[in-house]
Short mmCIF file of C-alpha atoms and ligand atoms in Angstrom, two decimals:
data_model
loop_
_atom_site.label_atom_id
_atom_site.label_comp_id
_atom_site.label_asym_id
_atom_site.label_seq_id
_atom_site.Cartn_x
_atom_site.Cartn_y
_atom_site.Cartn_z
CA UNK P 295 -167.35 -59.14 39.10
CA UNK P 296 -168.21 -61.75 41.19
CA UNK P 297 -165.29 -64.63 41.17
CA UNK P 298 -163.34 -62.90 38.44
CA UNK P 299 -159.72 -62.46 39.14
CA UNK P 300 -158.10 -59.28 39.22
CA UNK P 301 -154.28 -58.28 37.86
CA UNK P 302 -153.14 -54.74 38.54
CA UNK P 303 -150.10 -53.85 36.12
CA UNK P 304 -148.11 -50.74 36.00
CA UNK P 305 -146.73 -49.14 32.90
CA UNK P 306 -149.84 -50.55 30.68
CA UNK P 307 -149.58 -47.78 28.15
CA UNK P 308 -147.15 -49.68 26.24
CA UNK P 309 -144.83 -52.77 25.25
CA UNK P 310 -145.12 -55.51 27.84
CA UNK P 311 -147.45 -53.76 30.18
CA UNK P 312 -149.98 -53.33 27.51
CA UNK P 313 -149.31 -56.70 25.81
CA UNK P 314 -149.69 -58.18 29.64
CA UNK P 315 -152.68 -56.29 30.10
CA UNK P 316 -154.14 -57.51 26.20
CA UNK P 317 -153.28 -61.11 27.57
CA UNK P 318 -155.27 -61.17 30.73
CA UNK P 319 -158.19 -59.67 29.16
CA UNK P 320 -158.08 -62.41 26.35
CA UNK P 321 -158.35 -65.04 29.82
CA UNK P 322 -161.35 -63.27 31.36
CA UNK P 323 -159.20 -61.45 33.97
CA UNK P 324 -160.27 -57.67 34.93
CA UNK P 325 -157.56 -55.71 34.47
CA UNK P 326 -156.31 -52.19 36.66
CA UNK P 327 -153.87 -50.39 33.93
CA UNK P 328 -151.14 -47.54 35.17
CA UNK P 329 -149.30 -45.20 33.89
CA UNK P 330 -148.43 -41.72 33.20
CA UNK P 331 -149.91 -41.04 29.63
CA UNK P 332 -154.05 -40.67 30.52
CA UNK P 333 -155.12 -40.89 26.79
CA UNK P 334 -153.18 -44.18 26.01
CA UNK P 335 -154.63 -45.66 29.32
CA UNK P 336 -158.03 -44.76 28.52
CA UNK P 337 -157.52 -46.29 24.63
CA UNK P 338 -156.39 -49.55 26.07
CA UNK P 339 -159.66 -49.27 28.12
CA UNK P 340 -162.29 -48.94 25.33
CA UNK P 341 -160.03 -51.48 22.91
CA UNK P 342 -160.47 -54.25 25.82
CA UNK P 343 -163.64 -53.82 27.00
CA UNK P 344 -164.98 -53.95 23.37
CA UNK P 345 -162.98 -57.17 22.38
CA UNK P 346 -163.20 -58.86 25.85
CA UNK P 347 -165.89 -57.41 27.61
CA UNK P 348 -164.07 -57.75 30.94
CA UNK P 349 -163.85 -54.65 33.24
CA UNK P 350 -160.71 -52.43 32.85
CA UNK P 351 -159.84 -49.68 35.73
CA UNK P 352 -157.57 -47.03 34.44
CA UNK P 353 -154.57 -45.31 37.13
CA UNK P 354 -153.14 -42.11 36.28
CA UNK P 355 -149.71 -41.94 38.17
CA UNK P 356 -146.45 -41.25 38.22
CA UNK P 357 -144.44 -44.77 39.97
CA UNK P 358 -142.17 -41.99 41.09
CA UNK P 359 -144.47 -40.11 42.95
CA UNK P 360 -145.05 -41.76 46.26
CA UNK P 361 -147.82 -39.59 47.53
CA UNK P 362 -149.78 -39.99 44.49
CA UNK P 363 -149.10 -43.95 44.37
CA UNK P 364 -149.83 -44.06 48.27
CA UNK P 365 -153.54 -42.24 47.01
CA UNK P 366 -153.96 -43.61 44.05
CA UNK P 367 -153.53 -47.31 45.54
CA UNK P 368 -155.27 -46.80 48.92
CA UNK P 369 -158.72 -45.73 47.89
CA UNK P 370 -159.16 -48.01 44.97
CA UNK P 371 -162.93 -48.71 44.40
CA UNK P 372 -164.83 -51.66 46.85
CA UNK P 373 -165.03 -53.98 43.69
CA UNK P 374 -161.35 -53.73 42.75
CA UNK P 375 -159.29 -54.53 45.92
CA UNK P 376 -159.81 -57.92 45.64
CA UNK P 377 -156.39 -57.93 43.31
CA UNK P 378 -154.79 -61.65 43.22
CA UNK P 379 -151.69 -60.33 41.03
CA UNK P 380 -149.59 -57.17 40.51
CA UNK P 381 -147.02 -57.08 37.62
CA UNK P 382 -144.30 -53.65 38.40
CA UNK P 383 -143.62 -53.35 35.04
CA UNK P 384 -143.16 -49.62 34.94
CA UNK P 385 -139.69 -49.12 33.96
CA UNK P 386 -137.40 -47.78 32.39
CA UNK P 387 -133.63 -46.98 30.97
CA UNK P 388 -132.50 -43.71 30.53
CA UNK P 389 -129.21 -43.33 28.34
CA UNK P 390 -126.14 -45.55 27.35
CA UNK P 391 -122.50 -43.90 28.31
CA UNK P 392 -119.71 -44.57 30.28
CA UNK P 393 -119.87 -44.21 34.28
CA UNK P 394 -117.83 -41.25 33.88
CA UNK P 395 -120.22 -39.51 31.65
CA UNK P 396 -123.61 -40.73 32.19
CA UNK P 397 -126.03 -38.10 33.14
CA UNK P 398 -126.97 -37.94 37.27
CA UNK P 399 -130.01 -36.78 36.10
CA UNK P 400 -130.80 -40.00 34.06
CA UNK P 401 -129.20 -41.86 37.33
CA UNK P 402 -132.01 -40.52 39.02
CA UNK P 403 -135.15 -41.24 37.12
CA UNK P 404 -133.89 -44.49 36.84
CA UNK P 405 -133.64 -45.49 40.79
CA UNK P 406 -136.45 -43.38 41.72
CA UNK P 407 -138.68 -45.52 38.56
CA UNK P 408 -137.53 -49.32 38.72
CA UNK P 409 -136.53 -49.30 42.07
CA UNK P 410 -138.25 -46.54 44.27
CA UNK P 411 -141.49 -47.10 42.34
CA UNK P 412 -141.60 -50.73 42.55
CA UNK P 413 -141.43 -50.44 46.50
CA UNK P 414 -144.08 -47.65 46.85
CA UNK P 415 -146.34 -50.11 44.38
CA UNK P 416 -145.84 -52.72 46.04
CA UNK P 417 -146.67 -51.57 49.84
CA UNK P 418 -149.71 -49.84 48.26
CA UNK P 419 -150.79 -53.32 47.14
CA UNK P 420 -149.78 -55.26 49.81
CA UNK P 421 -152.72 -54.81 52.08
CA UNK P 422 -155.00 -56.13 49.47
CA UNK P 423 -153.16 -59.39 49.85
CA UNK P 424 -153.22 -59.20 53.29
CA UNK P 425 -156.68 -58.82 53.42
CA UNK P 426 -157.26 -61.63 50.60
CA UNK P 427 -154.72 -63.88 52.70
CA UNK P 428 -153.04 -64.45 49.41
CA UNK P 429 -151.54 -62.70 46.57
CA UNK P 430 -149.17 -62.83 43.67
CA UNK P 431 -146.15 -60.08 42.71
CA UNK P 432 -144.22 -60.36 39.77
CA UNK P 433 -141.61 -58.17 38.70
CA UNK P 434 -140.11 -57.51 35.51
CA UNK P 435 -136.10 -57.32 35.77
CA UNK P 436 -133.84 -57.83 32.63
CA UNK P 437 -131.18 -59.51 31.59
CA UNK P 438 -128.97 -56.70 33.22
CA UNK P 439 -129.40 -57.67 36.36
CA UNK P 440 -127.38 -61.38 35.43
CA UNK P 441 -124.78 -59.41 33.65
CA UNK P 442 -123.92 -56.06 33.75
CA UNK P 443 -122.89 -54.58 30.22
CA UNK P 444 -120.42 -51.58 29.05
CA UNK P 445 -122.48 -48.31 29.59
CA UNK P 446 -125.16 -50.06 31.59
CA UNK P 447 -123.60 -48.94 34.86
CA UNK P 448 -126.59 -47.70 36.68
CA UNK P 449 -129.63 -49.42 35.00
CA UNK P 450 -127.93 -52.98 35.33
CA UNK P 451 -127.78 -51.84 39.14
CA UNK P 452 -131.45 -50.86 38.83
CA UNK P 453 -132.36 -54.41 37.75
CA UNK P 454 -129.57 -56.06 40.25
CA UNK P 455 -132.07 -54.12 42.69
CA UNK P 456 -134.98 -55.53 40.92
CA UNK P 457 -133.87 -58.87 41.56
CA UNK P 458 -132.75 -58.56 45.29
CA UNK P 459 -136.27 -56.71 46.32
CA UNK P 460 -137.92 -60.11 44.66
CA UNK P 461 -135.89 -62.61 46.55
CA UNK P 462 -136.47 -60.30 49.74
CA UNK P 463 -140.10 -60.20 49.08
CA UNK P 464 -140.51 -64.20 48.72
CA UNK P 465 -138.50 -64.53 52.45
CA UNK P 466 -140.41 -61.77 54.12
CA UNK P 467 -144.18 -62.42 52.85
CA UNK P 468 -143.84 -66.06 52.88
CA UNK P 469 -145.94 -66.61 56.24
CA UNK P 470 -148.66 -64.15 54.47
CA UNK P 471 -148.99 -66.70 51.44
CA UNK P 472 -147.78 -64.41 48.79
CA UNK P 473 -145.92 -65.84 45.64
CA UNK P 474 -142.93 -63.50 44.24
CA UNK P 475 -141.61 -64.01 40.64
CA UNK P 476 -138.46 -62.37 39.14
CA UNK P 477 -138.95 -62.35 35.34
CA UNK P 478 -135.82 -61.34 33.68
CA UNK P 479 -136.31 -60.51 29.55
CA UNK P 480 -133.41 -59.75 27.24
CA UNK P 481 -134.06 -57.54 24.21
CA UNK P 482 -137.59 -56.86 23.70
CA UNK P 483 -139.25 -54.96 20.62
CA UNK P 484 -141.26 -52.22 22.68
CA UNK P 485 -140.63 -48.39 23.09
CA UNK P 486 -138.14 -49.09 25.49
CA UNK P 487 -134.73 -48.28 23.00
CA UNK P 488 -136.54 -45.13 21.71
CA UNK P 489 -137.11 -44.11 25.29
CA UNK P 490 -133.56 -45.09 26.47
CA UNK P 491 -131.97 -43.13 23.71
CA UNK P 492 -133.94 -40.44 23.84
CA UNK P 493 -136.61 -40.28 21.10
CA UNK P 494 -133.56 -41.40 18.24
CA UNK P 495 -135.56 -43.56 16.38
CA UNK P 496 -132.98 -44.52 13.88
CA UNK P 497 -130.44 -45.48 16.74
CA UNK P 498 -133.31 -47.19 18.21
CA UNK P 499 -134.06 -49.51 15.27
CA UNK P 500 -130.08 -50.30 14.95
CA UNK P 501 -130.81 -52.07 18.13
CA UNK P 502 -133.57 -54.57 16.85
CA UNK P 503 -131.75 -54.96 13.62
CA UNK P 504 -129.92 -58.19 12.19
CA UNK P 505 -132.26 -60.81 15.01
CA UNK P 506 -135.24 -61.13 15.85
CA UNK P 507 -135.71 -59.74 19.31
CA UNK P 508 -138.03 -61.34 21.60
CA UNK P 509 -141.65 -59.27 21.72
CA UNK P 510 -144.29 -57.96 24.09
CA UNK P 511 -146.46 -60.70 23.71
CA UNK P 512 -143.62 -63.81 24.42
CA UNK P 513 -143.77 -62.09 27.88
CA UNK P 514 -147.07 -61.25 28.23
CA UNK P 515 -147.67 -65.42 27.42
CA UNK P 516 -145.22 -66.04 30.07
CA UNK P 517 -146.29 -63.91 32.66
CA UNK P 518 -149.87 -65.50 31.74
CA UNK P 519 -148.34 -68.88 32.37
CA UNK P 520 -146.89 -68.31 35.66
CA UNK P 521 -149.84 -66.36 36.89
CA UNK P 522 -151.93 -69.57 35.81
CA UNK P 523 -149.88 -71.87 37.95
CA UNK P 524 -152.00 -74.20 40.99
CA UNK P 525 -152.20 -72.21 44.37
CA UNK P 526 -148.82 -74.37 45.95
CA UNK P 527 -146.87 -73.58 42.39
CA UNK P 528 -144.46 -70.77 42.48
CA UNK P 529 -142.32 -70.12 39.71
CA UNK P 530 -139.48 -67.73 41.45
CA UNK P 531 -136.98 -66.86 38.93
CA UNK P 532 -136.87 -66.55 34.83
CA UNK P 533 -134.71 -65.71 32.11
CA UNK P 534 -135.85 -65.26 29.13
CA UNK P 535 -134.17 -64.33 25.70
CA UNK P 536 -134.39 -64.43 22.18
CA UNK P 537 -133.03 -67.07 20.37
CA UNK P 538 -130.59 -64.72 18.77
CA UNK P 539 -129.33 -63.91 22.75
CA UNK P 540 -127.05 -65.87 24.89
CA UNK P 541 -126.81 -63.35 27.76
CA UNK P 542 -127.07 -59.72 28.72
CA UNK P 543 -123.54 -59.60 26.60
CA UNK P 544 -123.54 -61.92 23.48
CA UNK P 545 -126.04 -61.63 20.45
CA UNK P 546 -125.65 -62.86 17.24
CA UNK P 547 -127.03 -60.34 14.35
CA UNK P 548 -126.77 -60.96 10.67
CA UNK P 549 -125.18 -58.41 8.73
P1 NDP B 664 -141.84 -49.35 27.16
O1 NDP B 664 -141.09 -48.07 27.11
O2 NDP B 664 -142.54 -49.81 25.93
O3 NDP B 664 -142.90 -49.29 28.36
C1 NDP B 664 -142.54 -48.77 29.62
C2 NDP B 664 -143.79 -48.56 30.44
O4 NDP B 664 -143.41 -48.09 31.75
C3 NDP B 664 -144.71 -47.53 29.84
O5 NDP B 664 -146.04 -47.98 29.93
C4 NDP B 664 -144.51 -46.30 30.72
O6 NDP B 664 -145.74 -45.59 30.83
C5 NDP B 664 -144.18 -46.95 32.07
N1 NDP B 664 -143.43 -46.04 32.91
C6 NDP B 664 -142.17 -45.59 32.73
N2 NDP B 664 -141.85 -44.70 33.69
C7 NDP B 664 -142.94 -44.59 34.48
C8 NDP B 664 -143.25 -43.83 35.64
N3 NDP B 664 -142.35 -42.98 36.17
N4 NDP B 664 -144.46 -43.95 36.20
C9 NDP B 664 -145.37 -44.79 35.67
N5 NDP B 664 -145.15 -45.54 34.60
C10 NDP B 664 -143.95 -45.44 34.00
O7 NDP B 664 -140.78 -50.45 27.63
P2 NDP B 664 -140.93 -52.02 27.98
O8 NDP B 664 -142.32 -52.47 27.86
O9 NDP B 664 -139.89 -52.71 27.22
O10 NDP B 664 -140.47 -51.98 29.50
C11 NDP B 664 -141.23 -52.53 30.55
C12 NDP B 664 -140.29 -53.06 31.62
O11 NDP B 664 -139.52 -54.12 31.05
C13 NDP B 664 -139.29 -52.05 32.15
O12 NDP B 664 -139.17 -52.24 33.55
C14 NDP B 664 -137.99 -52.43 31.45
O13 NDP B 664 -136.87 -52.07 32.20
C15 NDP B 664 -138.16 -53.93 31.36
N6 NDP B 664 -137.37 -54.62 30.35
C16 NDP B 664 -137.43 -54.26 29.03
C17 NDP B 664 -136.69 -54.97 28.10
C18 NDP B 664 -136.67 -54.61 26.66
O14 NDP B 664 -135.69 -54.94 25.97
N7 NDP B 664 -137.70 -53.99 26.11
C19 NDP B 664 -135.90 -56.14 28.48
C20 NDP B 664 -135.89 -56.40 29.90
C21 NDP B 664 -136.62 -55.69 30.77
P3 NDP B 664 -145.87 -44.01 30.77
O15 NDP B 664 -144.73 -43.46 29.96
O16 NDP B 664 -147.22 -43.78 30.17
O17 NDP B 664 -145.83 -43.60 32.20
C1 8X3 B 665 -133.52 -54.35 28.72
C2 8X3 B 665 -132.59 -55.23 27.99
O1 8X3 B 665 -130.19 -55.54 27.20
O2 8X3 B 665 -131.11 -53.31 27.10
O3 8X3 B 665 -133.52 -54.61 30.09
O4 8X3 B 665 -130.50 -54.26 29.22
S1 8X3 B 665 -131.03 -54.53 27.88
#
């Protein structure tokens, strides 16, 4: 693996992380995959080592879990430490009701995912860098953390989060040579609708209907692009939407 560059992303089994993953893989990068579900890790593996015959290094963990990201991350094989960029990914939103009547439960999951499980990722990677003397985190917010939407309450927050941790991370690992980048998508085609609203696949496609909503692969080019930039190139901060999108609040569906 000698002078092949390394990208770790989390939440690989599907939408962004997996088109991310695809896109690396297509540019020659080796690629660590996370995630929860084993058998969609270990599909990705065999479908990109036989179409790209780079090396793929599957992670079975929960973002949430801190001892088993802490383990996971700390004894990662000799020949894969040598990461030059993590994408946190792993996300997720959980529900869509008024503050009033969200579920706590869904409250939760959500902190303890976007915003819990992008910290513990990110110290678990950090040393790596360290050790490299340069390194490259970018992390995938949303539109919701520019503008926070009716019965978005706590996810917006999640992403507000999101976007605070980056700008923190770009002031406080500056002297160790490590470029941040906040990428902020609006509505994106993936699994993420039928996860936020609970496995209702008809109220999930009601979402995507009437525009054409931006897909995994616009921000698995992008992320490409700014991973791609020269070594004294950081791109810190983009939003990105579908054409049909102005803004975390205005879209324009036919129909
Ligand atoms: P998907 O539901 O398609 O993918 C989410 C990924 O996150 C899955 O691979 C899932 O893997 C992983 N994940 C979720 N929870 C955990 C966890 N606790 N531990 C480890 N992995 C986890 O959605 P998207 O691809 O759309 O979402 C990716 C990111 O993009 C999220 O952070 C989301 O908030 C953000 N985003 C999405 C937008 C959209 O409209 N789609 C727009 C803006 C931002 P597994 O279940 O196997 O663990
Ligand atoms: C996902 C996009 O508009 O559902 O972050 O918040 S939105």
């Amino acid at each position: 693996m000698a002078n092949k560059r390394i990208i770790l992303v989390t939440g690989a089994s599907s939408g962004f992380g997996r088109a991310i993953a695809l896109r690396f893989a297509a540019g020659g990068w080796d690629i660590i995959i996370t995630g929860r579900r084993a058998e969609r890790l270990s599909e990705l593996k065999g479908q990109i080592e036989a179409d790209y015959g780079v090396d793929v290094l599957p992670l079975c963990f929960d973002v949430q879990d801190r001892k088993a990201v802490n383990e996971q991350l700390a004894n990662l094989p000799a020949e894969w430490q040598e990461i030059d960029v993590l994408v946190n990914n792993a996300g997720l939103a959980l529900g869509r009701a008024n503050f009033d009547e969200a579920d706590i439960d869904d409250w939760e999951t959500m902190i303890d995912t976007n915003i819990k499980g992008l910290l513990y990722v990110s110290r678990g990677v950090l040393p790596y860098f360290e050790k490299k003397g340069k390194g490259h985190i970018v992390n995938i917010g949303s539109t919701a953390a520019k503008d926070v939407y009716p019965m978005g309450n706590v996810y917006c927050a999640t992403k507000s989060a999101v976007e605070a941790i980056s700008k923190a991370q770009r002031i406080d690992l500056l002297s160790k040579k490590i470029k941040v980048t906040a990428i902020h998508p609006g509505a994106a085609e993936t699994e993420f609708s039928l996860v936020r609203l609970k496995g209702n696949q008809a109220e999930s496609d009601k979402v995507y209907a009437g525009y054409h909503a931006l897909e995994a692969r616009d921000i698995a080019d992008i992320t490409y692009y700014v991973a791609n930039q020269p070594a004294h190139v950081c791109i810190n901060d983009l939003v990105v939407t579908c054409t049909a999108q102005a803004n975390g609040l205005f879209t324009y569906k036919e129909g």
